XYZ file of C-alpha atoms in Angstrom:
750
model
C 16.796 114.340 -5.723
C 15.473 111.151 -4.816
C 17.208 108.021 -5.018
C 14.727 106.040 -6.991
C 14.349 108.848 -9.755
C 18.103 109.269 -9.972
C 18.258 105.523 -10.518
C 15.528 105.583 -13.205
C 17.388 108.685 -15.056
C 20.433 106.512 -15.301
C 18.839 103.462 -16.620
C 17.061 105.391 -19.167
C 20.221 107.199 -20.231
C 21.957 103.815 -20.540
C 19.201 102.184 -22.519
C 18.949 105.256 -24.827
C 22.817 105.122 -25.424
C 22.602 101.387 -26.447
C 19.524 102.042 -28.694
C 21.473 105.055 -30.171
C 24.391 103.076 -31.184
C 21.958 100.515 -32.815
C 20.153 103.180 -34.691
C 23.571 104.369 -36.157
C 24.260 100.818 -37.238
C 21.052 100.419 -39.065
C 21.173 103.685 -40.678
C 24.712 102.989 -42.087
C 23.152 99.863 -43.651
C 20.436 101.953 -45.349
C 23.339 104.233 -46.615
C 25.024 101.009 -48.060
C 21.911 99.995 -49.506
C 21.261 103.093 -51.499
C 25.090 103.223 -52.570
C 25.014 99.563 -53.640
C 21.732 98.849 -55.070
C 19.370 100.424 -57.782
C 16.123 99.779 -59.338
C 13.781 96.958 -58.340
C 16.393 95.573 -55.892
C 16.542 98.794 -53.856
C 13.137 98.690 -52.458
C 13.266 95.472 -50.564
C 16.505 96.405 -48.949
C 14.882 99.692 -47.851
C 11.835 97.872 -46.638
C 13.988 95.512 -44.594
C 15.794 98.461 -43.068
C 12.605 100.133 -42.106
C 11.553 96.943 -40.737
C 14.434 96.763 -38.325
C 14.183 100.265 -37.282
C 10.354 99.441 -36.539
C 11.282 96.496 -34.370
C 13.998 98.318 -32.523
C 11.569 101.026 -31.677
C 9.038 98.495 -30.344
C 11.982 96.840 -28.511
C 13.001 100.083 -26.925
C 9.432 100.787 -25.887
C 9.240 97.586 -24.010
C 12.679 97.630 -22.606
C 12.091 100.913 -20.792
C 8.662 100.256 -19.906
C 9.456 98.873 -16.142
C 11.472 102.343 -15.791
C 8.612 104.402 -16.792
C 6.031 102.454 -15.040
C 4.751 105.490 -13.353
C 4.738 107.728 -16.406
C 1.222 107.692 -17.115
C 0.027 109.119 -20.352
C 3.654 109.316 -21.673
C 4.464 105.995 -21.226
C 1.018 105.274 -22.887
C 1.873 107.399 -25.981
C 5.382 105.599 -26.267
C 3.601 102.158 -26.596
C 1.059 103.587 -29.038
C 3.973 104.781 -31.169
C 5.831 101.573 -30.791
C 2.679 99.704 -31.942
C 2.182 102.174 -34.836
C 5.705 101.489 -35.889
C 5.299 97.686 -35.850
C 2.230 98.110 -38.215
C 4.763 99.327 -40.898
C 7.158 96.333 -40.398
C 4.455 93.748 -40.305
C 3.907 93.943 -43.902
C 7.581 93.266 -44.830
C 9.450 90.137 -45.316
C 11.173 90.748 -42.001
C 7.763 91.374 -40.437
C 6.902 87.877 -39.037
C 8.564 88.821 -35.709
C 7.072 92.157 -36.167
C 3.631 91.009 -36.114
C 3.928 88.998 -33.044
C 5.568 91.937 -31.001
C 2.941 94.159 -32.299
C 0.375 92.053 -30.462
C 2.567 91.763 -27.697
C 2.817 95.483 -27.378
C -1.044 95.762 -27.996
C -1.627 93.874 -24.853
C 1.083 95.693 -22.672
C -0.302 98.988 -23.631
C -3.839 97.680 -22.702
C -2.386 96.498 -19.500
C -0.600 99.739 -18.680
C -3.711 101.682 -19.254
C -5.553 99.408 -16.755
C -2.746 99.471 -14.180
C -2.664 103.462 -14.682
C -6.307 103.877 -13.823
C -7.421 104.899 -10.464
C -9.401 101.837 -9.571
C -8.299 98.570 -11.750
C -11.001 96.282 -12.591
C -11.098 92.536 -12.394
C -13.834 91.861 -14.895
C -14.453 92.921 -18.395
C -17.575 93.149 -20.466
C -18.082 92.089 -23.989
C -21.120 92.621 -26.079
C -22.564 90.556 -28.995
C -25.569 90.011 -31.107
C -27.680 86.662 -31.081
C -26.846 85.342 -34.413
C -29.782 84.259 -36.766
C -31.615 80.865 -35.869
C -30.238 80.965 -32.197
C -32.289 81.820 -29.171
C -31.976 82.215 -25.442
C -30.321 79.217 -23.661
C -28.442 78.106 -26.557
C -24.634 78.161 -27.093
C -22.797 79.876 -29.659
C -19.003 80.275 -30.503
C -17.838 83.858 -30.613
C -14.231 85.590 -30.811
C -13.259 86.747 -27.452
C -9.885 88.676 -26.450
C -7.807 85.719 -26.341
C -9.409 83.782 -29.188
C -12.654 81.575 -29.825
C -14.942 80.678 -26.779
C -18.279 79.287 -26.195
C -20.963 81.387 -24.482
C -24.871 80.743 -23.512
C -27.222 83.200 -24.938
C -29.253 84.432 -22.022
C -32.937 83.273 -21.870
C -35.287 85.406 -23.618
C -32.842 86.620 -26.383
C -33.722 86.028 -29.824
C -31.798 86.888 -33.252
C -30.433 90.334 -33.621
C -30.745 91.016 -29.673
C -27.826 92.453 -28.287
C -26.380 90.489 -24.918
C -23.475 90.965 -22.389
C -20.670 88.662 -21.240
C -18.573 89.525 -18.320
C -15.086 88.127 -18.441
C -12.988 87.649 -15.307
C -9.760 89.682 -15.957
C -6.411 87.804 -15.758
C -5.340 89.700 -12.922
C -7.490 87.406 -10.898
C -5.875 84.239 -12.180
C -2.804 82.564 -10.350
C 0.616 83.677 -10.863
C 2.911 82.284 -13.477
C -0.090 81.530 -15.647
C 1.226 81.047 -19.307
C -1.524 80.998 -22.086
C -0.941 78.954 -24.913
C -2.825 78.568 -28.419
C -3.864 75.233 -29.763
C -3.007 74.496 -33.346
C -4.723 71.256 -34.757
C -3.078 69.883 -37.834
C -5.859 68.216 -39.918
C -6.360 67.260 -43.638
C -9.303 67.799 -45.675
C -11.338 64.485 -45.435
C -14.413 63.098 -43.554
C -12.294 60.718 -41.235
C -10.363 63.666 -39.623
C -13.426 65.954 -39.676
C -15.519 63.941 -37.246
C -12.407 63.628 -35.214
C -11.909 67.255 -34.997
C -15.284 68.049 -33.962
C -15.152 65.537 -30.978
C -11.787 66.987 -30.102
C -12.886 70.506 -30.367
C -15.978 70.022 -28.205
C -13.737 68.737 -25.289
C -11.243 71.575 -25.640
C -14.260 73.943 -25.235
C -15.644 72.097 -22.299
C -12.389 72.510 -20.371
C -11.977 76.127 -21.371
C -15.528 77.045 -20.139
C -15.019 75.087 -16.728
C -11.834 77.343 -15.893
C -11.834 81.162 -16.520
C -8.320 80.914 -15.792
C -7.323 78.329 -18.098
C -3.888 78.450 -20.068
C -5.670 76.956 -23.082
C -6.819 80.182 -24.353
C -6.912 79.845 -28.046
C -7.542 77.253 -30.894
C -6.835 77.162 -34.493
C -7.439 74.270 -36.995
C -4.632 74.326 -39.422
C -6.405 72.719 -42.607
C -4.488 71.224 -45.182
C -6.207 70.725 -48.522
C -5.489 70.327 -52.338
C -6.254 73.921 -53.121
C -5.987 75.568 -49.572
C -9.526 76.529 -49.642
C -12.356 76.579 -47.155
C -14.350 73.548 -46.184
C -17.863 72.918 -44.435
C -16.356 73.492 -41.151
C -14.364 76.676 -41.631
C -17.229 78.494 -40.047
C -17.815 76.225 -37.263
C -14.109 76.074 -35.962
C -11.563 78.841 -36.292
C -9.293 77.616 -39.261
C -6.172 78.565 -41.147
C -5.900 77.147 -44.779
C -2.861 75.596 -46.075
C -2.251 74.353 -49.612
C -1.096 70.597 -49.585
C 2.064 69.426 -51.241
C 1.557 67.443 -54.698
C 0.653 64.035 -54.043
C 3.055 61.418 -55.214
C 6.794 61.076 -56.039
C 7.104 63.605 -58.886
C 9.717 65.846 -56.875
C 11.786 62.886 -55.968
C 14.826 63.283 -58.141
C 14.252 66.831 -58.946
C 15.513 67.920 -55.285
C 12.469 70.300 -55.112
C 10.483 69.976 -51.947
C 7.029 70.299 -53.725
C 5.482 66.647 -53.408
C 4.723 64.735 -50.654
C 7.077 61.851 -51.811
C 4.087 59.447 -51.448
C 3.976 60.054 -47.733
C 1.076 62.437 -46.720
C 2.516 63.194 -43.358
C 5.031 65.552 -44.941
C 2.127 67.924 -45.110
C 2.266 68.678 -41.355
C 5.791 70.777 -41.432
C 4.490 72.206 -44.859
C 1.265 73.373 -43.188
C 3.144 74.685 -40.238
C 5.417 76.662 -42.266
C 2.268 78.442 -44.034
C 0.773 78.714 -40.696
C 3.873 80.741 -39.409
C 3.512 82.986 -42.482
C 0.062 83.774 -41.877
C -0.666 83.869 -38.211
C -4.447 84.538 -37.368
C -5.502 87.819 -35.708
C -6.840 85.509 -32.729
C -3.169 84.158 -31.852
C -1.982 86.524 -29.125
C -0.222 83.799 -27.000
C 3.474 83.187 -26.884
C 3.183 79.467 -26.854
C 1.301 77.080 -29.104
C 0.619 73.301 -28.722
C 0.503 71.252 -31.603
C -2.087 68.590 -31.455
C -3.614 65.961 -33.947
C -7.313 65.264 -34.431
C -7.393 61.927 -32.434
C -6.379 63.779 -29.390
C -8.722 64.203 -26.631
C -8.111 66.347 -23.621
C -8.826 64.356 -20.314
C -7.600 67.508 -18.469
C -5.946 70.877 -19.261
C -1.995 70.358 -19.905
C -0.004 72.702 -17.845
C 2.149 74.730 -19.748
C 5.632 73.801 -18.501
C 7.419 75.232 -21.687
C 10.043 78.006 -21.486
C 11.354 80.173 -24.266
C 14.378 78.004 -24.576
C 12.761 74.290 -23.723
C 9.723 73.031 -25.483
C 7.732 70.006 -23.810
C 7.217 66.850 -25.686
C 5.842 63.032 -25.066
C 8.221 60.405 -25.224
C 7.627 57.627 -27.964
C 9.013 54.264 -27.035
C 10.023 53.727 -30.845
C 12.048 57.228 -31.068
C 14.906 55.913 -28.961
C 17.983 57.239 -30.561
C 20.243 55.260 -28.289
C 18.700 51.840 -29.412
C 21.407 49.635 -30.948
C 19.418 49.218 -33.963
C 18.681 53.041 -34.605
C 21.939 54.611 -33.258
C 24.042 54.135 -36.416
C 21.551 55.845 -38.628
C 20.841 58.595 -36.000
C 24.425 59.307 -35.987
C 24.536 59.893 -39.567
C 22.037 62.878 -39.384
C 22.825 64.165 -35.841
C 26.047 64.945 -34.163
C 25.404 63.192 -30.867
C 22.492 60.764 -30.617
C 22.499 60.986 -27.033
C 20.989 64.416 -27.418
C 18.244 63.364 -29.657
C 15.126 63.568 -27.620
C 12.433 60.670 -28.068
C 9.810 63.133 -29.353
C 7.595 63.855 -32.300
C 6.173 67.271 -33.343
C 2.890 66.023 -31.688
C 2.091 66.846 -28.838
C 4.537 69.590 -28.083
C 4.143 72.817 -26.324
C 6.405 75.287 -27.769
C 7.735 79.018 -27.472
C 6.192 80.433 -30.797
C 9.603 82.079 -31.823
C 11.512 78.808 -31.220
C 8.983 76.960 -33.285
C 9.686 79.404 -36.331
C 13.166 78.799 -35.723
C 12.866 74.953 -35.848
C 10.023 74.769 -38.515
C 12.588 75.172 -41.698
C 14.950 72.591 -40.446
C 12.129 70.285 -39.749
C 10.803 70.369 -43.093
C 13.968 70.545 -44.938
C 15.323 67.333 -43.048
C 12.255 65.356 -43.506
C 12.613 65.507 -47.240
C 16.316 64.573 -46.997
C 15.479 61.513 -44.716
C 12.890 60.354 -47.504
C 15.271 60.691 -50.217
C 17.609 58.735 -48.250
C 17.070 54.763 -48.966
C 18.152 53.732 -45.745
C 16.466 56.198 -43.614
C 13.391 55.803 -45.796
C 13.404 51.940 -44.814
C 14.324 52.212 -41.074
C 12.362 55.163 -39.996
C 9.293 54.093 -41.986
C 5.915 55.686 -41.075
C 7.706 57.776 -38.279
C 10.159 59.366 -40.589
C 8.768 62.780 -40.278
C 8.867 62.582 -36.619
C 12.607 61.596 -36.929
C 12.868 64.825 -39.020
C 11.381 66.829 -36.281
C 13.511 65.470 -33.313
C 17.015 65.464 -35.323
C 16.367 68.935 -36.368
C 15.685 70.061 -32.938
C 19.052 68.496 -31.867
C 20.778 69.955 -34.581
C 19.605 73.357 -33.414
C 20.706 72.692 -29.724
C 17.156 72.403 -28.641
C 16.531 69.907 -25.865
C 12.834 69.240 -24.608
C 11.208 68.598 -21.107
C 10.082 64.959 -21.726
C 6.783 64.722 -20.033
C 5.394 60.928 -19.638
C 2.177 62.233 -18.643
C 1.566 64.477 -21.612
C -0.600 61.918 -23.093
C -1.386 58.423 -23.125
C -1.896 55.759 -26.102
C -4.042 52.951 -24.626
C -5.021 49.790 -26.329
C -6.903 46.875 -24.740
C -3.459 45.274 -24.095
C -1.525 48.234 -22.553
C -2.311 51.315 -20.543
C -5.905 49.788 -20.648
C -6.693 51.388 -16.997
C -5.120 54.945 -17.936
C -2.566 54.474 -15.502
C -0.481 57.459 -14.644
C -2.096 60.850 -14.716
C -2.256 61.472 -18.543
C -3.730 64.917 -20.068
C -4.244 63.676 -23.515
C -5.931 60.653 -24.732
C -4.262 59.716 -28.210
C -6.595 57.110 -29.652
C -4.316 55.895 -32.343
C -4.926 52.074 -31.108
C -8.115 50.251 -31.089
C -9.756 48.726 -28.189
C -10.919 45.291 -28.680
C -12.775 43.024 -26.252
C -14.665 39.792 -26.012
C -18.118 40.166 -24.660
C -16.977 39.063 -21.215
C -14.133 41.477 -21.172
C -10.961 39.785 -22.363
C -8.471 41.799 -24.160
C -7.978 40.348 -27.711
C -5.701 40.848 -30.739
C -7.752 41.514 -33.801
C -11.125 42.825 -33.887
C -13.225 42.253 -30.817
C -16.721 41.495 -30.346
C -16.802 44.922 -28.567
C -14.351 46.995 -30.986
C -13.976 50.847 -30.756
C -11.462 51.782 -33.351
C -11.391 55.060 -35.223
C -10.673 53.084 -38.488
C -14.025 51.673 -38.617
C -15.160 54.931 -39.371
C -12.914 56.142 -42.328
C -15.932 56.953 -44.589
C -18.811 57.657 -42.153
C -19.475 59.497 -38.807
C -19.595 56.976 -35.981
C -23.232 56.465 -34.362
C -24.481 58.819 -31.847
C -24.880 56.266 -29.278
C -22.004 53.587 -28.786
C -22.791 50.613 -26.679
C -20.778 50.624 -23.579
C -17.707 48.223 -23.152
C -18.326 45.038 -21.112
C -17.738 45.341 -17.511
C -14.375 43.860 -17.371
C -12.819 46.201 -19.902
C -10.344 48.490 -18.996
C -11.115 52.041 -17.983
C -9.560 53.417 -21.144
C -12.458 51.723 -23.049
C -15.221 53.359 -20.789
C -13.703 56.671 -20.789
C -13.378 56.877 -24.639
C -16.802 55.655 -25.420
C -18.174 58.270 -22.951
C -16.140 60.995 -24.423
C -17.439 59.998 -28.077
C -20.993 59.993 -26.839
C -21.091 63.020 -24.777
C -19.707 64.906 -27.947
C -21.824 63.357 -30.654
C -24.851 64.222 -28.343
C -23.904 67.701 -28.037
C -23.283 68.655 -31.661
C -26.717 69.558 -32.985
C -25.927 68.500 -36.574
C -24.257 65.289 -36.159
C -25.306 63.269 -39.201
C -27.977 60.569 -38.824
C -26.500 58.687 -41.858
C -23.579 57.173 -39.822
C -21.519 54.065 -40.028
C -23.905 50.737 -39.913
C -22.015 49.650 -36.482
C -20.848 51.403 -33.407
C -19.223 49.321 -31.112
C -20.723 46.006 -31.708
C -20.898 43.716 -34.895
C -17.375 44.747 -36.421
C -16.014 41.164 -35.828
C -18.018 39.446 -38.467
C -18.201 42.364 -41.090
C -15.698 40.443 -43.342
C -17.007 36.925 -42.555
C -15.839 34.207 -39.895
C -12.239 34.226 -41.106
C -11.560 37.463 -39.774
C -12.840 36.490 -36.446
C -9.781 34.982 -34.145
C -11.937 34.806 -30.893
C -15.750 34.433 -31.428
C -17.282 32.330 -28.592
C -18.438 29.803 -30.670
C -20.127 28.193 -27.460
C -22.639 30.934 -26.813
C -23.995 30.001 -23.439
C -22.831 28.070 -20.485
C -25.810 25.925 -20.771
C -24.551 24.888 -24.166
C -21.150 23.687 -22.417
C -22.829 21.858 -19.609
C -24.939 19.712 -22.108
C -22.056 18.627 -24.268
C -20.229 15.738 -23.094
C -17.373 16.125 -25.449
C -17.053 19.816 -24.868
C -16.510 19.006 -21.019
C -14.149 16.162 -21.880
C -11.685 18.176 -24.152
C -11.747 21.003 -21.667
C -11.084 18.579 -18.849
C -8.504 16.282 -20.197
C -5.889 19.176 -20.142
C -3.014 19.507 -22.957
C -3.488 18.064 -26.246
C -0.848 17.218 -28.945
C -1.643 18.148 -32.482
C 0.429 17.208 -35.458
C 3.174 16.522 -33.088
C 3.156 20.097 -31.391
C 2.013 21.012 -28.076
C 0.234 22.128 -26.169
C -3.384 22.414 -27.376
C -5.709 23.762 -24.882
C -9.621 23.990 -25.018
C -11.054 26.606 -22.904
C -14.775 27.278 -22.228
C -16.514 29.934 -24.257
C -14.943 28.634 -27.356
C -11.409 29.897 -27.183
C -8.516 27.449 -27.922
C -4.717 27.835 -27.398
C -2.507 26.048 -30.003
C 1.495 26.505 -30.610
C 0.471 28.432 -33.605
C -1.787 31.060 -32.195
C -5.127 31.626 -30.548
C -8.346 30.291 -32.385
C -11.977 29.419 -31.646
C -13.863 26.080 -31.352
C -17.453 24.874 -31.387
C -19.597 21.662 -31.137
C -21.132 20.091 -34.165
C -23.393 17.427 -34.078
C -26.007 16.274 -31.316
C -24.991 17.562 -28.073
C -27.369 15.362 -26.058
C -25.902 12.149 -27.270
C -22.434 10.278 -26.092
C -19.220 12.255 -27.001
C -18.568 10.170 -30.006
C -21.671 11.302 -31.623
C -20.237 14.804 -31.524
C -17.388 16.625 -33.108
C -15.502 19.790 -33.043
C -14.904 22.481 -35.391
C -11.718 24.658 -34.944
C -11.122 28.033 -36.490
C -7.542 29.230 -36.754
C -8.037 32.095 -39.168
C -7.086 32.841 -42.488
C -3.673 31.421 -42.123
C -4.570 28.028 -40.887
C -8.097 27.455 -41.957
C -10.751 25.761 -40.156
C -10.691 22.014 -39.030
C -13.245 19.210 -38.489
C -11.909 17.230 -35.286
C -13.425 13.695 -34.684
C -12.460 12.058 -31.481
C -11.915 8.503 -30.256
C -14.677 6.839 -27.795
C -12.601 7.439 -24.898
C -11.704 11.044 -26.004
C -7.840 10.701 -26.001
C -7.189 10.603 -29.585
C -8.729 12.577 -32.592
C -8.327 13.066 -36.334
C -8.351 16.469 -37.894
C -9.786 17.137 -41.547
C -9.918 20.083 -43.741
C -10.568 20.859 -47.481
C -13.168 19.463 -49.792
C -14.735 15.998 -48.977
C -13.460 14.696 -52.167
C -9.807 15.910 -51.372
C -9.460 16.167 -47.637
C -6.065 16.831 -45.878
C -5.988 14.868 -42.585
C -3.701 15.193 -39.493
C -3.797 13.285 -35.937
C -3.831 14.538 -32.387
C -3.535 12.809 -29.068
C -3.524 13.811 -25.124
C -0.068 15.093 -24.615
C 2.087 13.018 -22.654
C 3.073 14.083 -18.966
C 6.248 16.563 -18.589
C 9.393 14.787 -17.882
C 9.399 16.315 -14.207
C 5.584 15.224 -13.602
C 6.110 11.449 -13.127
C 5.057 11.783 -9.598
C 1.651 13.445 -10.135
C -1.147 11.263 -10.258
C -2.725 10.206 -13.871
C -5.276 12.052 -15.340
C -8.160 12.566 -14.581
C -7.403 11.539 -10.595
C -7.803 14.037 -8.267
C -4.519 16.018 -7.383
C -3.158 16.217 -3.606
C -4.760 18.980 -1.767
C -8.090 18.708 -3.706
C -10.997 17.267 -1.707
C -14.637 16.533 -2.951
C -15.943 19.617 -1.453
C -13.770 21.878 -3.549
C -15.956 20.851 -6.309
C -18.867 23.052 -5.139
C -16.757 26.083 -4.307
C -17.271 29.244 -6.225
C -13.780 30.105 -7.170
C -13.642 26.136 -8.712
C -16.802 26.762 -10.842
C -15.278 29.987 -11.852
C -11.782 28.988 -12.820
C -12.258 25.420 -14.204
C -11.980 25.824 -17.882
C -11.743 29.378 -17.976
C -8.646 31.382 -19.740
C -6.458 31.135 -21.141
C -4.195 32.725 -18.282
C -0.908 34.068 -18.352
C 1.436 34.322 -15.378
C 3.670 37.534 -15.590
C 2.536 37.462 -19.479
C 3.751 33.911 -19.996
C 0.925 31.699 -21.405
C -0.713 29.295 -21.190
C -1.951 28.768 -17.870
C -4.976 26.290 -17.348
C -6.894 25.599 -14.146
C -8.059 21.934 -14.744
C -10.668 19.804 -12.825
C -9.572 18.030 -9.803
C -6.870 20.421 -8.740
C -4.802 19.891 -11.843
C -2.807 22.739 -13.095
C -1.197 23.373 -16.541
C 1.832 26.069 -16.620
C 4.315 26.923 -19.245
C 6.962 25.473 -16.663
C 5.383 22.176 -15.988
C 2.084 20.615 -14.266
C 1.193 21.505 -10.947
C -1.852 21.380 -8.510
C -4.150 23.870 -7.106
C -6.954 24.007 -4.543
C -9.439 26.841 -2.969
C -8.545 28.552 0.055
C -10.602 27.428 2.959
C -11.292 30.972 4.145
C -11.275 33.341 1.419
C -13.605 32.712 -1.409
C -11.598 34.593 -4.183
C -8.032 33.049 -3.070
C -6.487 29.777 -4.152
C -3.099 27.976 -3.242
C -1.325 26.138 -5.900
C 2.025 24.348 -6.129
C 4.433 24.280 -9.212
C 8.076 23.530 -10.023
C 8.539 22.957 -6.256
C 6.941 26.145 -5.327
C 3.944 26.915 -3.284
C 1.757 30.315 -4.102
C -1.148 32.197 -2.670
C -3.147 33.521 -5.594
C -5.814 36.138 -5.336
C -8.193 36.863 -7.938
C -10.095 40.126 -8.881
C -13.707 40.030 -9.861
C -12.691 40.354 -13.686
C -9.728 38.904 -15.267
C -6.364 39.610 -13.187
C -4.638 38.039 -10.206
C -1.779 38.538 -7.877
C 0.645 36.077 -6.512
C 2.864 35.741 -3.390
C 5.077 33.033 -3.176
C 5.261 31.286 0.348
C 9.065 30.894 0.329
C 10.032 34.499 0.283
C 7.036 36.758 -0.326
C 7.987 37.321 -4.003
C 4.951 38.712 -5.840
C 3.748 38.007 -9.491
C 0.717 39.021 -11.387
C -1.547 37.545 -14.330
C -4.199 38.068 -16.477
C -6.433 36.421 -18.831
C -4.381 36.442 -22.378
C -5.811 35.576 -25.720
C -2.716 35.312 -28.336
C -2.843 36.639 -31.956
C -4.108 34.237 -34.420
C -1.676 32.117 -36.435
C 0.387 33.666 -38.983
C 1.521 30.080 -40.188
C 1.107 26.574 -39.271
C 3.596 24.344 -41.359
C 3.294 21.227 -39.379
C -0.509 21.311 -40.462
C 0.291 21.463 -44.119
C 0.036 18.587 -46.329
C 3.329 16.574 -46.691
C 4.440 17.755 -43.392
C 7.167 15.280 -41.530
C 5.591 16.360 -38.350
C 2.118 15.425 -39.503
C 3.825 11.828 -40.345
C 5.521 11.514 -37.086
C 2.116 12.629 -35.151
C 0.235 9.747 -37.135
C 2.658 6.983 -36.310
C 2.658 8.087 -32.506
C -1.064 7.847 -32.606
C -1.223 4.649 -34.254
C 1.536 3.200 -31.538
């Protein structure tokens, strides 16, 4: 007897002996059930035993498959019998695992048949009928062997015609490929409906581009009050889940039947229902749980294993943080092994998700009922429920920084790194010249603008100097809405322009009141208040006026504009300063020499007045020339340089994120650390040299709103950007009766 057949015989004999022992154990359970149970309670026990026998039969078939690889028809028959046994188990309470194994056996059996044939094929033909209303050249969604896919109907075909699609067999794909199924959790509302359609479009686009894509399936997990279908159920593969009862009706009952006033609780509740009714299209062993405001920039690689899921690290989910650690320790044995993850996005082995979900759901309810946890964890409580549940079960994640990115106009605006998913949870807000702002921008792309209506089909492009994230998100929105044939015509009244003024001027904290450079050049007062430098208002400093109608104050950012006749002397003009809802709008009138001002607000018959003046030089600046004389290093020729014309009055700027930094005329420089001097570089048009706090720097500007600096002494590098601070939340010095206001008036009078 040859060596290999002998070894195969030994392995089969050993496997048979082991499985025989397990059969004996299960049979004993059946005998025990018959002896101890009767009536209605006996049938479920026997079905459970039957399911275990079926799973054992299937496991036996898969275990000896490698040994019987050359068994031909006999092996195929074994697999078919195992699959039949699994169909018995799939309908029982213990049949959830059986259903997944049944699908795996079906795939294994098909693969074995293919490998047993004399000439393995690398392609597969699928036949479909053209649906009603569709003609050649148009795309349709069909169900393929691994889930839904989009195909193009051949030219010349009409409704009812049969057409063939040839698929490349997975055998031609790179080794190590691990297909996964995307599960998109969604709620039944218009807001998430349009997000879902955009997300699904870009999923299909990536899937079509790569025949060997690991993203092989897609299911929308839709939560609705009645668990019923919606208008998109035929457009996108959908599993329906019934939502928890809204409100806090179960708060004190201990029953997990309401959402506790926290609708996110429906996520683990829906996943629980999903696992109990896995769709027939789900043949993958892994799933990626996603949200409606996720967009695929590129296909995420499946880095998960059967024992380690993949997650994205959230900065606010740090269990080791001093303010969180004591509370996390109350619920987890060791906060050091609680990963900084939430339940989306995650890539996870399906059996592991099934193991984790009951604990995730139960713990989320326990945290919500705990007063301290509810207060501290807040809107991310259910995320803590997930990651603490994972740690309790000994599950650690592969934490992947590039899994996704969450840009805003203030961070990650350049899509730094190599992100795979764009999570557009934060709005993108810019001025029309590309400065990032806090609040609603003149150019604004925020999903919350479209709570009740679809976004318009064509969104205006972001300003040139806005970050790459803004251009990317706008393009992805526009591409999807243009490609989706029934995108509504009745959309929101604004796209990316016009939102700043929706709620009136008080909603705007940065609107450029000086609409044009020409307006600035024609106003003597405008040029004077910018050129003078730092001002003091109600005893607080610095107050800095910048071109384009921006103002920096100790309380926050605002806007300013010229009122009056801009073609007369400065004392015939006045300035209006808007400091948002918290600090109101002020009317500033200046002295003839533009060194003091009076600020007034309120009704004409009952005004409130405060005073302002030019700020005194910093104590360390006594050696600097008095304003507005030229600083050392500044020459007359510098007035006409391109960099000087660009920088003077622009801003506000920040050095290493510290503001304000202002480039004033005649080479004067205002910094948070004291005044300094600056002058254009003689040879490089986009470079300046500056000196402050006794240190010289060479500063290089890009074409937008950023710069890099090198310190002359040691080569130390720094960076800077234009930065508009948030609007004021309070300004007690400007309120009636403020002692600071009285002191300021006394200083002005002196």
